[in-house]
Coordinates of C-alpha atoms and ligand atoms in Angstrom, one line a residue:
Chain A
M1 CA 133.5 41.0 225.1
Q2 CA 134.3 37.9 223.4
D3 CA 134.8 35.1 225.7
P4 CA 136.9 32.1 224.3
S5 CA 135.1 29.8 226.5
S6 CA 131.8 30.7 224.7
I7 CA 130.5 28.3 222.1
V8 CA 127.5 30.4 221.2
E9 CA 127.6 34.1 221.0
I10 CA 124.4 36.0 220.3
R11 CA 124.6 39.7 219.5
G12 CA 121.6 41.9 219.1
V13 CA 119.5 39.4 217.3
S14 CA 115.9 40.5 216.4
K15 CA 113.4 38.5 214.5
S16 CA 109.7 39.3 213.5
Y17 CA 107.3 37.4 211.4
R18 CA 105.0 38.8 208.8
R19 CA 101.3 37.9 209.4
G20 CA 99.4 39.3 206.6
S21 CA 99.9 42.8 206.4
H22 CA 101.4 43.6 209.9
V23 CA 104.7 42.5 211.4
V24 CA 104.6 40.4 214.5
P25 CA 107.9 41.0 216.5
V26 CA 109.2 37.7 218.1
L27 CA 112.7 38.4 219.4
S28 CA 114.0 41.9 220.2
D29 CA 117.7 42.9 220.5
I30 CA 118.8 39.7 222.3
T31 CA 122.4 39.5 223.3
F32 CA 124.1 36.4 225.3
D33 CA 126.7 33.7 225.3
I34 CA 126.5 30.2 226.0
A35 CA 129.7 28.5 227.5
R36 CA 131.1 25.5 226.1
G37 CA 129.9 22.4 227.9
E38 CA 126.8 24.2 229.1
F39 CA 123.3 22.6 229.7
L40 CA 121.1 25.5 229.1
A41 CA 117.4 25.4 229.6
I42 CA 115.2 28.2 228.2
M43 CA 111.8 28.5 229.6
G44 CA 108.9 30.8 229.0
P45 CA 105.3 30.9 228.1
S46 CA 103.9 29.7 224.8
G47 CA 104.4 31.9 222.0
S48 CA 107.3 33.8 223.7
G49 CA 109.8 32.8 221.0
K50 CA 111.7 30.1 222.5
S51 CA 111.4 27.8 219.3
T52 CA 112.4 30.8 217.2
L53 CA 115.4 31.5 219.2
L54 CA 116.4 27.8 219.1
N55 CA 115.9 27.6 215.3
L56 CA 118.1 30.7 214.9
I57 CA 121.1 29.3 217.0
A58 CA 120.7 26.0 215.2
G59 CA 120.8 27.5 211.8
I60 CA 117.3 26.6 210.6
D61 CA 115.9 30.0 210.4
R62 CA 117.4 33.3 209.6
V63 CA 117.8 36.5 211.9
D64 CA 116.5 39.8 210.8
T65 CA 119.3 41.7 212.4
G66 CA 122.3 40.8 214.7
T67 CA 124.9 38.1 214.5
I68 CA 125.2 34.6 215.8
V69 CA 128.5 33.0 216.1
V70 CA 128.7 29.3 216.9
G71 CA 132.0 27.6 217.5
G72 CA 133.7 30.4 215.8
E73 CA 131.6 30.5 212.8
D74 CA 129.3 33.4 212.0
I75 CA 126.3 31.4 210.8
T76 CA 124.3 34.6 210.0
S77 CA 126.7 35.1 207.0
L78 CA 126.4 31.8 205.6
S79 CA 124.4 31.0 202.3
E80 CA 121.6 28.5 202.4
T81 CA 123.8 25.7 201.0
E82 CA 126.8 26.6 203.3
L83 CA 124.3 26.6 206.4
A84 CA 122.9 23.2 205.4
R85 CA 126.4 21.9 205.3
W86 CA 127.1 23.5 208.5
R87 CA 124.1 22.0 210.3
A88 CA 125.0 18.5 208.8
G89 CA 128.4 18.7 210.6
N90 CA 127.7 20.7 213.7
V91 CA 124.2 20.4 215.3
G92 CA 122.2 17.5 216.6
F93 CA 118.4 18.0 216.8
I94 CA 115.9 16.7 219.2
F95 CA 112.4 17.7 218.5
Q96 CA 109.2 17.1 220.5
F97 CA 107.5 14.7 218.0
Y98 CA 110.7 12.8 217.4
N99 CA 110.4 13.4 213.7
L100 CA 111.8 10.0 212.6
M101 CA 111.4 8.9 209.0
P102 CA 108.4 6.4 209.2
V103 CA 109.7 4.4 206.4
L104 CA 113.1 3.8 207.8
T105 CA 114.1 1.5 210.6
A106 CA 115.8 2.8 213.8
F107 CA 119.1 1.9 212.3
E108 CA 118.5 3.6 209.1
N109 CA 117.1 6.7 210.7
V110 CA 120.4 7.1 212.7
D111 CA 122.5 6.4 209.5
L112 CA 120.6 9.1 207.7
P113 CA 122.9 12.2 208.7
L114 CA 126.0 10.1 208.0
H115 CA 125.0 9.7 204.3
L116 CA 125.8 13.1 203.9
T117 CA 129.5 12.5 205.2
G118 CA 132.3 11.0 203.5
L119 CA 132.2 7.8 205.8
S120 CA 132.4 4.3 204.3
R121 CA 129.5 1.8 204.9
S122 CA 131.4 0.1 207.6
Q123 CA 132.4 3.2 209.4
R124 CA 128.8 4.4 209.3
R125 CA 127.7 1.1 210.7
E126 CA 130.2 1.5 213.6
H127 CA 129.0 4.8 214.3
V128 CA 125.3 4.1 214.2
E129 CA 125.7 0.9 216.6
M130 CA 127.8 3.1 218.9
A131 CA 125.0 5.8 219.0
L132 CA 122.3 3.2 219.4
A133 CA 124.1 1.4 222.2
M134 CA 124.5 4.7 224.0
V135 CA 120.7 5.1 224.0
N136 CA 120.4 1.5 225.0
L137 CA 118.4 0.5 222.1
T138 CA 120.8 -2.0 220.3
D139 CA 118.0 -4.7 220.3
R140 CA 115.6 -2.4 218.5
M141 CA 117.7 -1.5 215.5
E142 CA 115.7 -3.2 212.9
H143 CA 112.3 -1.8 214.2
Y144 CA 110.4 0.9 212.6
P145 CA 109.3 3.9 214.4
A146 CA 105.7 2.7 214.4
Q147 CA 106.9 -0.4 216.3
L148 CA 108.4 1.7 219.1
S149 CA 107.1 3.4 222.2
G150 CA 107.2 7.3 222.2
G151 CA 110.3 7.0 224.6
E152 CA 112.2 4.7 222.5
Q153 CA 111.4 6.9 219.4
Q154 CA 112.8 9.9 221.2
R155 CA 115.9 7.8 222.3
V156 CA 116.4 7.0 218.6
A157 CA 116.1 10.6 217.8
I158 CA 118.9 11.3 220.4
A159 CA 121.0 8.5 218.8
R160 CA 120.5 10.3 215.2
A161 CA 121.4 13.7 217.0
I162 CA 124.6 12.4 218.5
V163 CA 125.8 10.2 215.6
I164 CA 127.5 12.9 213.7
D165 CA 129.3 13.9 217.0
P166 CA 127.9 17.5 217.0
V167 CA 129.3 20.6 218.6
L168 CA 125.8 21.6 219.7
L169 CA 122.7 19.6 220.7
V170 CA 119.5 21.5 220.5
A171 CA 116.4 20.1 221.9
D172 CA 112.9 21.8 221.5
E173 CA 110.5 20.3 224.1
P174 CA 112.1 16.9 224.1
T175 CA 109.8 15.5 226.9
G176 CA 106.8 17.5 225.7
D177 CA 105.1 14.3 224.4
L178 CA 106.5 11.6 226.9
D179 CA 105.0 10.0 229.9
R180 CA 106.8 10.8 233.2
K181 CA 109.1 7.6 233.1
S182 CA 110.2 8.0 229.5
A183 CA 110.8 11.7 230.1
E184 CA 113.1 10.8 232.9
D185 CA 114.9 8.4 230.7
V186 CA 115.4 11.0 228.0
L187 CA 116.6 13.6 230.7
N188 CA 118.9 11.2 232.1
L189 CA 120.4 10.5 228.7
M190 CA 120.8 14.3 227.8
D191 CA 122.6 14.5 231.3
R192 CA 125.0 11.8 230.6
L193 CA 125.8 13.3 227.1
N194 CA 126.6 16.6 228.9
R195 CA 128.5 15.3 231.6
E196 CA 130.4 12.3 230.1
M197 CA 130.8 13.7 226.5
G198 CA 130.8 17.2 227.3
K199 CA 128.2 18.2 224.7
T200 CA 126.7 21.6 224.8
I201 CA 123.0 21.3 225.2
I202 CA 120.3 24.0 224.7
M203 CA 116.9 22.8 225.7
V204 CA 113.7 24.6 225.1
T205 CA 110.9 23.5 227.5
H206 CA 108.1 24.6 229.7
D207 CA 108.2 21.6 231.9
P208 CA 109.8 22.6 235.2
H209 CA 110.9 19.1 235.9
A210 CA 112.9 18.9 232.8
A211 CA 114.3 22.6 233.4
E212 CA 115.6 21.3 236.7
R213 CA 118.0 19.1 235.2
A214 CA 119.7 21.9 233.4
H215 CA 122.6 23.7 234.9
L216 CA 121.5 27.1 233.7
L217 CA 118.0 28.6 233.4
R218 CA 116.8 31.4 231.3
H219 CA 113.3 32.8 231.0
L220 CA 112.2 34.2 227.9
E221 CA 109.2 36.5 227.8
K222 CA 107.7 38.6 224.9
G223 CA 111.0 38.4 223.1
V224 CA 113.4 39.3 225.8
F225 CA 115.3 37.4 228.5
N226 CA 114.1 38.0 232.2
S227 CA 117.0 38.3 234.5
T228 CA 116.5 35.4 237.0
Chain B
M1 CA 121.6 4.7 198.5
I2 CA 119.2 5.5 201.2
L3 CA 117.1 8.0 199.1
L4 CA 116.4 5.1 196.6
K5 CA 115.1 3.1 199.5
M6 CA 112.9 6.0 200.7
I7 CA 111.5 6.4 197.2
M8 CA 110.5 2.8 196.9
K9 CA 108.9 2.7 200.4
N10 CA 107.3 6.2 200.1
A11 CA 105.7 5.2 197.0
F12 CA 103.9 2.4 198.6
R13 CA 102.7 4.0 201.9
R14 CA 99.5 4.8 200.5
K15 CA 98.8 1.5 198.6
M16 CA 95.4 2.3 197.5
R17 CA 96.3 5.7 196.1
T18 CA 99.5 4.6 194.5
G19 CA 97.9 1.5 193.0
L20 CA 95.1 3.4 191.5
T21 CA 97.3 6.0 190.0
I22 CA 99.4 3.2 188.4
V23 CA 96.2 1.5 187.0
A24 CA 95.3 4.8 185.7
M25 CA 98.7 5.4 184.1
G26 CA 98.5 1.9 182.7
I27 CA 95.1 2.5 181.2
A28 CA 96.4 5.7 179.6
I29 CA 99.4 4.1 178.1
L30 CA 97.1 1.4 176.8
A31 CA 94.9 4.0 175.2
F32 CA 97.8 5.8 173.9
G33 CA 99.4 2.6 172.4
M34 CA 96.4 1.5 170.8
L35 CA 95.6 4.9 169.2
R36 CA 99.1 4.9 167.9
T37 CA 99.0 1.5 166.6
V38 CA 95.6 2.2 164.8
L39 CA 97.6 5.1 163.3
T40 CA 100.5 2.9 162.3
A41 CA 98.0 0.5 160.7
W42 CA 96.5 3.4 158.6
Y43 CA 99.8 4.6 157.3
A44 CA 101.2 1.1 156.9
G45 CA 99.6 1.1 153.5
V46 CA 101.5 4.3 152.6
D47 CA 104.8 2.9 153.8
A48 CA 104.4 -0.3 151.9
S49 CA 103.6 1.4 148.7
S50 CA 106.6 1.8 146.4
A51 CA 107.9 4.8 144.8
S52 CA 108.7 2.9 141.7
R53 CA 105.3 1.9 141.0
L54 CA 102.5 4.0 139.2
V55 CA 98.9 3.4 139.2
T56 CA 96.7 4.4 136.3
R57 CA 93.0 4.7 136.5
N58 CA 90.0 6.2 135.0
S59 CA 90.2 10.1 135.6
V60 CA 86.7 10.3 136.4
S61 CA 86.6 7.9 139.2
L62 CA 87.9 4.6 140.6
I63 CA 84.7 3.0 139.7
F64 CA 84.8 3.7 136.0
P65 CA 86.8 1.2 134.0
L66 CA 89.7 1.6 131.4
P67 CA 89.8 -0.6 128.2
L68 CA 92.3 -3.5 128.1
A69 CA 93.4 -2.3 124.8
Y70 CA 95.4 0.5 126.7
Y71 CA 97.8 -2.3 128.0
D72 CA 100.0 -2.3 124.7
K73 CA 100.1 1.5 124.7
I74 CA 101.2 1.7 128.3
R75 CA 103.8 -1.1 127.8
H76 CA 105.4 0.7 125.1
T77 CA 105.7 4.1 126.6
S78 CA 109.4 5.1 127.2
G79 CA 110.5 4.6 130.8
V80 CA 107.7 1.9 131.6
R81 CA 109.5 -1.3 132.6
A82 CA 106.4 -3.6 133.4
V83 CA 102.6 -3.2 133.4
S84 CA 100.1 -5.3 135.1
Y85 CA 96.2 -4.6 135.5
G86 CA 93.3 -5.8 137.6
N87 CA 89.9 -5.3 138.8
W88 CA 88.6 -4.9 142.5
F89 CA 86.2 -7.8 142.6
G90 CA 84.5 -7.2 145.7
G91 CA 83.4 -10.8 146.3
I92 CA 81.9 -12.0 149.6
Y93 CA 83.0 -15.1 151.4
I94 CA 79.8 -16.7 153.0
S95 CA 78.9 -13.6 154.9
E96 CA 79.5 -10.0 154.7
K97 CA 81.2 -9.8 158.0
N98 CA 84.1 -12.0 156.6
F99 CA 85.2 -8.9 154.6
F100 CA 88.7 -8.9 152.9
A101 CA 90.1 -7.4 149.9
N102 CA 89.8 -9.4 146.7
F103 CA 91.2 -8.7 143.3
A104 CA 91.4 -10.1 139.9
V105 CA 95.0 -9.5 138.5
E106 CA 97.1 -10.5 135.7
P107 CA 99.1 -12.9 137.5
R108 CA 102.5 -13.2 136.2
S109 CA 103.1 -9.5 135.8
Y110 CA 101.5 -8.6 139.1
L111 CA 103.6 -10.9 141.2
G112 CA 106.5 -9.5 139.1
L113 CA 105.6 -5.9 140.2
Y114 CA 105.2 -6.9 143.8
P115 CA 108.3 -8.8 144.9
E116 CA 107.2 -8.2 148.5
L117 CA 104.6 -10.7 148.2
M118 CA 106.7 -13.9 148.6
V119 CA 105.0 -17.1 147.3
P120 CA 106.9 -20.3 147.2
E121 CA 108.0 -21.1 143.6
K122 CA 106.2 -24.4 143.3
Q123 CA 102.9 -22.8 144.6
K124 CA 103.4 -19.8 142.2
A125 CA 103.8 -22.2 139.3
D126 CA 100.6 -23.9 140.3
F127 CA 98.9 -20.7 140.7
L128 CA 99.9 -19.6 137.1
R129 CA 98.9 -22.8 135.7
D130 CA 95.3 -23.0 137.2
R131 CA 92.8 -20.6 135.7
R132 CA 90.7 -20.9 138.7
G133 CA 93.5 -20.7 141.1
F134 CA 94.1 -18.0 143.7
I135 CA 96.7 -16.9 146.2
A136 CA 95.9 -15.6 149.6
G137 CA 98.0 -13.9 152.4
R138 CA 99.0 -15.9 155.4
K139 CA 96.9 -14.1 157.7
L140 CA 93.8 -14.5 155.5
A141 CA 94.5 -18.1 155.0
D142 CA 95.1 -18.6 158.8
R143 CA 91.8 -16.7 159.5
F144 CA 89.7 -19.2 157.6
G145 CA 91.9 -22.2 158.0
W146 CA 92.4 -22.6 154.3
K147 CA 94.9 -25.3 153.0
I148 CA 96.5 -25.3 149.5
G149 CA 94.1 -27.2 147.2
D150 CA 90.9 -26.1 149.2
N151 CA 87.9 -25.0 147.1
V152 CA 86.7 -21.4 148.0
T153 CA 83.5 -19.8 146.7
L154 CA 83.0 -16.1 146.6
K155 CA 79.8 -14.4 145.9
G156 CA 80.1 -11.7 143.5
T157 CA 78.6 -8.3 144.1
I158 CA 80.0 -6.1 141.2
F159 CA 80.1 -9.2 139.2
P160 CA 77.1 -11.3 140.3
G161 CA 77.0 -15.1 140.6
D162 CA 79.0 -17.7 142.7
W163 CA 82.6 -18.0 141.7
D164 CA 84.7 -21.0 142.5
F165 CA 88.3 -21.0 143.2
V166 CA 91.1 -23.1 144.5
L167 CA 93.8 -22.1 146.7
R168 CA 97.1 -22.5 145.0
G169 CA 99.5 -20.5 147.0
I170 CA 100.0 -18.5 150.1
Y171 CA 102.1 -15.5 150.2
E172 CA 104.0 -13.8 153.1
G173 CA 105.0 -10.4 153.3
R174 CA 108.9 -9.5 153.0
T175 CA 108.3 -6.9 155.8
K176 CA 105.7 -6.4 158.6
T177 CA 104.0 -3.6 156.7
V178 CA 102.9 -5.9 153.9
D179 CA 99.5 -6.6 153.9
E180 CA 98.8 -10.4 154.3
T181 CA 95.1 -10.4 154.1
M182 CA 94.5 -10.1 150.3
F183 CA 92.9 -12.5 147.9
M184 CA 94.1 -12.4 144.3
F185 CA 93.0 -14.6 141.4
S186 CA 93.5 -14.5 137.6
W187 CA 91.9 -11.6 135.6
D188 CA 91.3 -14.0 132.7
Y189 CA 88.9 -16.2 134.8
L190 CA 87.0 -13.0 135.6
N191 CA 86.9 -11.8 132.0
E192 CA 85.7 -15.1 130.7
G193 CA 82.9 -15.0 133.0
V194 CA 82.0 -11.6 132.2
K195 CA 82.0 -12.2 128.7
K196 CA 79.3 -14.8 129.1
M197 CA 77.2 -12.9 131.3
Y198 CA 77.6 -9.3 130.3
P199 CA 79.4 -9.2 127.0
S200 CA 79.5 -5.4 126.9
M201 CA 81.5 -5.3 130.2
A202 CA 84.2 -7.7 128.8
N203 CA 87.9 -6.5 128.3
Q204 CA 87.7 -3.7 130.9
V205 CA 90.1 -3.3 133.7
G206 CA 89.8 -1.2 137.0
F207 CA 93.4 -0.3 137.1
Y208 CA 97.0 -0.6 135.6
V209 CA 100.0 -1.0 137.7
I210 CA 103.1 0.4 136.1
G211 CA 106.6 -0.4 137.1
V212 CA 109.0 2.6 136.1
A213 CA 112.4 2.0 135.1
D214 CA 113.8 5.0 137.0
P215 CA 111.8 6.0 139.9
N216 CA 113.1 9.8 139.4
L217 CA 111.3 9.9 136.2
S218 CA 107.9 8.6 137.3
A219 CA 106.3 12.0 137.1
E220 CA 107.4 12.4 133.4
V221 CA 106.0 8.8 132.6
A222 CA 102.9 9.5 134.3
L223 CA 102.3 12.6 132.4
E224 CA 103.1 10.9 129.2
I225 CA 100.7 8.1 129.8
D226 CA 97.9 10.6 130.6
A227 CA 98.6 12.7 127.6
M228 CA 98.5 9.7 125.5
F229 CA 94.8 9.1 126.6
A230 CA 93.6 12.7 126.6
N231 CA 90.5 13.3 124.6
S232 CA 89.9 9.6 124.4
R233 CA 86.5 8.1 125.6
A234 CA 88.4 7.0 128.9
E235 CA 90.8 9.5 130.0
T236 CA 93.3 8.3 132.6
L237 CA 94.7 9.7 135.7
T238 CA 98.1 8.4 136.6
E239 CA 99.8 8.9 140.0
S240 CA 102.5 7.2 142.1
E241 CA 101.2 4.3 144.2
R242 CA 101.9 6.3 147.2
A243 CA 99.7 9.0 146.2
F244 CA 97.0 6.6 145.0
V245 CA 97.2 5.0 148.4
M246 CA 97.2 8.5 150.2
G247 CA 94.1 9.3 148.1
F248 CA 92.3 6.6 150.2
I249 CA 93.7 7.7 153.3
S250 CA 93.0 11.4 152.9
M251 CA 89.3 10.7 152.9
T252 CA 89.9 9.8 156.5
E253 CA 92.2 12.5 157.5
A254 CA 89.8 13.9 159.8
I255 CA 89.7 10.7 161.6
V256 CA 93.4 10.6 161.9
M257 CA 93.3 14.1 163.2
V258 CA 90.8 13.2 165.8
I259 CA 92.9 10.1 166.9
R260 CA 96.0 12.4 167.4
I261 CA 94.0 14.9 169.4
V262 CA 92.5 12.1 171.6
S263 CA 96.1 10.8 172.2
L264 CA 97.1 14.3 173.5
V265 CA 94.0 14.4 175.8
V266 CA 94.8 11.1 177.1
I267 CA 98.1 12.4 178.0
V268 CA 96.8 15.7 179.5
I269 CA 94.4 13.7 181.6
I270 CA 96.9 11.2 183.1
L271 CA 99.3 14.1 183.7
A272 CA 96.5 15.8 186.0
V273 CA 95.9 12.5 187.8
V274 CA 99.5 11.9 188.6
A275 CA 100.2 15.4 189.3
N276 CA 97.3 15.3 191.9
T277 CA 98.8 12.3 193.5
M278 CA 102.0 13.9 193.7
A279 CA 100.6 17.1 195.2
M280 CA 98.7 15.1 197.8
T281 CA 101.8 13.1 198.6
T282 CA 104.2 16.0 199.0
R283 CA 101.6 17.9 201.1
E284 CA 101.6 15.0 203.5
R285 CA 105.4 14.6 203.7
F286 CA 106.0 18.3 204.1
G287 CA 107.3 17.9 207.8
E288 CA 109.4 14.9 206.7
Y289 CA 111.0 17.0 204.1
A290 CA 111.6 19.9 206.6
V291 CA 113.2 17.2 209.0
L292 CA 115.6 16.1 206.1
K293 CA 116.5 19.5 205.4
T294 CA 117.3 20.2 209.0
L295 CA 119.7 17.3 208.8
G296 CA 121.5 18.9 206.0
Y297 CA 119.9 17.4 203.0
S298 CA 119.4 19.9 200.1
G299 CA 116.5 20.9 198.4
W300 CA 117.7 18.7 195.4
H301 CA 117.9 15.7 197.4
I302 CA 114.3 16.3 198.5
G303 CA 113.3 17.1 194.8
S304 CA 114.8 13.8 193.7
L305 CA 112.7 11.9 196.4
I306 CA 109.7 13.4 194.7
M307 CA 110.7 13.0 191.2
G308 CA 111.8 9.4 191.8
E309 CA 108.4 8.5 193.3
A310 CA 106.5 10.1 190.4
L311 CA 108.8 8.2 187.9
L312 CA 108.4 5.1 189.6
I313 CA 104.8 5.4 189.5
T314 CA 104.6 6.5 186.0
L315 CA 107.0 3.8 184.6
A316 CA 105.3 1.0 186.7
G317 CA 102.1 2.2 185.0
C318 CA 103.8 2.1 181.6
L319 CA 104.8 -1.5 182.1
L320 CA 101.4 -2.4 183.1
G321 CA 100.0 -0.5 180.1
L322 CA 102.5 -2.3 177.9
A323 CA 101.5 -5.6 179.4
M324 CA 97.9 -4.9 178.4
T325 CA 98.6 -3.5 175.0
Y326 CA 99.9 -6.6 173.5
P327 CA 96.9 -8.9 174.4
M328 CA 94.7 -6.0 173.2
V329 CA 96.5 -5.8 169.9
R330 CA 96.4 -9.6 169.3
F331 CA 92.7 -9.3 170.0
F332 CA 92.2 -6.9 167.3
T333 CA 94.2 -8.7 164.8
T334 CA 92.3 -11.9 165.4
E335 CA 88.8 -10.2 165.7
L336 CA 89.1 -7.2 163.2
G337 CA 91.9 -8.3 161.2
A338 CA 90.0 -7.6 158.1
Y339 CA 89.9 -3.8 158.8
F340 CA 93.2 -3.5 160.2
P341 CA 95.3 -5.9 158.1
I342 CA 98.6 -4.7 159.2
F343 CA 98.2 -4.4 163.1
Y344 CA 101.3 -4.8 165.2
V345 CA 103.0 -2.5 168.0
E346 CA 105.7 -0.7 166.5
P347 CA 109.0 -0.4 168.4
L348 CA 108.5 3.3 168.1
T349 CA 105.3 2.9 169.9
V350 CA 107.0 1.1 172.7
W351 CA 109.6 4.0 173.0
L352 CA 107.0 6.6 172.9
D353 CA 105.1 4.9 175.8
F354 CA 108.0 5.2 177.8
G355 CA 108.7 8.7 176.7
V356 CA 105.1 9.6 177.7
A357 CA 105.5 7.9 181.0
A358 CA 109.0 9.9 181.7
L359 CA 107.4 13.1 180.5
V360 CA 104.1 12.8 182.8
G361 CA 106.4 11.7 185.7
T362 CA 108.6 14.6 185.3
A363 CA 105.9 17.2 184.7
A364 CA 104.0 15.9 187.6
A365 CA 106.8 16.2 189.9
I366 CA 107.9 19.7 189.0
I367 CA 105.4 21.9 190.9
P368 CA 105.6 19.7 194.3
M369 CA 109.4 19.7 193.8
R370 CA 109.6 23.6 193.6
Q371 CA 107.5 23.6 196.9
A372 CA 109.7 21.2 198.6
I373 CA 112.9 22.9 197.4
R374 CA 111.6 26.2 198.6
I375 CA 110.2 25.1 202.0
R376 CA 111.4 27.0 204.9
I377 CA 112.3 24.5 207.6
A378 CA 110.7 26.4 210.4
D379 CA 107.6 26.4 208.6
G380 CA 107.8 22.9 207.8
L381 CA 108.6 21.8 211.2
R382 CA 105.7 23.9 212.7
R383 CA 103.2 21.9 210.5
I384 CA 104.3 18.8 212.6
G385 CA 103.8 20.6 216.0
Ligands
LIG1 N1 106.9 30.8 210.7 C1 106.3 31.7 211.4 N2 105.4 32.3 210.8 C2 104.6 33.3 211.6 N3 104.6 33.3 212.7 C3 105.5 32.6 213.5 C4 106.1 31.7 212.8 N4 107.0 31.0 213.7 C5 106.6 31.5 215.0 N5 105.6 32.5 214.7 C6 105.0 33.3 215.8 O1 106.1 33.8 216.6 C7 105.7 33.6 218.1 C8 106.7 32.9 218.7 O2 106.7 31.5 218.2 P1 107.5 30.3 219.0 O3 109.0 30.8 218.9 O4 107.3 29.1 218.3 O5 107.2 30.2 220.4 P2 107.3 29.2 221.7 O6 108.0 28.2 221.0 O7 107.9 30.0 222.6 O8 106.0 28.8 221.9 C9 104.3 33.0 218.0 O9 103.4 34.3 218.1 C10 104.2 32.4 216.7 O10 103.0 32.5 216.2
LIG2 MG1 107.9 26.1 220.7

């Protein structure tokens, strides 16, 4: 059952939220694998549990039952602190609303995850400059998020996600807030990261254009995968 | 590190709100510092009083005198090293609002008993030689611009008439707690005047000051003196100078209590103000804190962002408050020096100011910190979307 080429193994995962007195089931008994180097898109109607599933895989939310193994590590058995440390070293996040720190420059935003590593100042600078070059924003390093367009902000966010050289990139509606041109840039970038750097990418979206760019598409509906 | 930079920048994202909070903190520190300084002034008299001095007065009340004839008896009581005496004169200089303490004292013995009143030798000799001479504290002389040799006239209230004096010496306190606003002249000069006008009131003194040889035996000496005059026409009450001064203060103990309570209320109010600012700040930044956590920052990192910002605000307020306290105290000393002769910012007050700032900052940050540390990332991120 265990496939050595899988980077993510999800086994019987269920998740529900408590809303007041009654329990809302969100995911029920989900089992699937994601291969190393995959570019997976998860689609589905709003409220179907896409974000919840992504959060579970990325280790920012907890399963009710089931296990999730990422890169050989059973993240469902980690403590809160261990999980934070694991995320810091293994997962790059891209959000719909970029989520940059408004008080920090593009450079500092990308530098932020590196402060949790043991890298020296000059090593960090090197990594940050490389990441910003990769998203083609070298000339915007000293700009604050408010001085950047949405597309540029999302590219800074991508630089922040890849600067730690993560095993896994997760993106929740990365183009949801962008115009067509900027969305295209971001998708091209993700495609390059996948092809040239071999990054495994899991992208949640309800934009068919975005989903097209992925190599594999899965539909989530009412907490279960539809076979496609 | 980068968190420090974020603290600095976060604090000034809402300039108006942060600015107002800092000003409020500054005013609270000013109020706290002034109240404490008033208390210091109040107790300075007690601190300055000596354990080795006793004060003997009429047991009925301070306003009844004692015969001068007691002097020799007291002087020869065992354990007594030196005796002086004096009267509260209660004279007015030009107008009532120029109030200051003025006494008639037996000059040689009085200065002997109060070594903390430092008068240059030459001036002291001139003072002792001149029947109409007086000495004044440095602050009092400065207040009215008196120079050595100046003539000063006081209008008597207890002892009516115009009394002319010549400034012969200016004393300075050995320490900051010594009152430098007193006016002292020769008791003989007073007594001669009284003899002429009210012969029956002559040769009476308001109080004796007694220096004891051994402060540990002052209680025994006091008992012995009072026993000596028991059942006489004027019974005495002898107590330590400290108790004597405290006697004045205890009348106002209620006011002191009120001041302490008000100080506390000031702290509670400013705590509420800063806590409210921090709660608003944290609520606005919940999403950012969730993102930091996502990137692997711990609850404690986020807690230190909040705590750091709160402390930055309260300490900035503290500095502002201190910057306002000193001019305020200077104003008090120049305008109200008569009522607060010993008015200065104690070093302890400055430390307490910083203590209050640290305490308020910490307390104001605790609840937002708890929230931020417990925040579940998924919930925090949903607030952004
Ligand atoms: N933290 C939460 N608390 C309560 N309910 C939640 C929470 N997160 C998600 N839900 C609910 O779970 C369901 C799935 O949400 P989500 O995973 O965000 O869906 P999607 O991303 O597919 O739109 C929705 O009904 C949502 O209201
Ligand atoms: Mg979603």
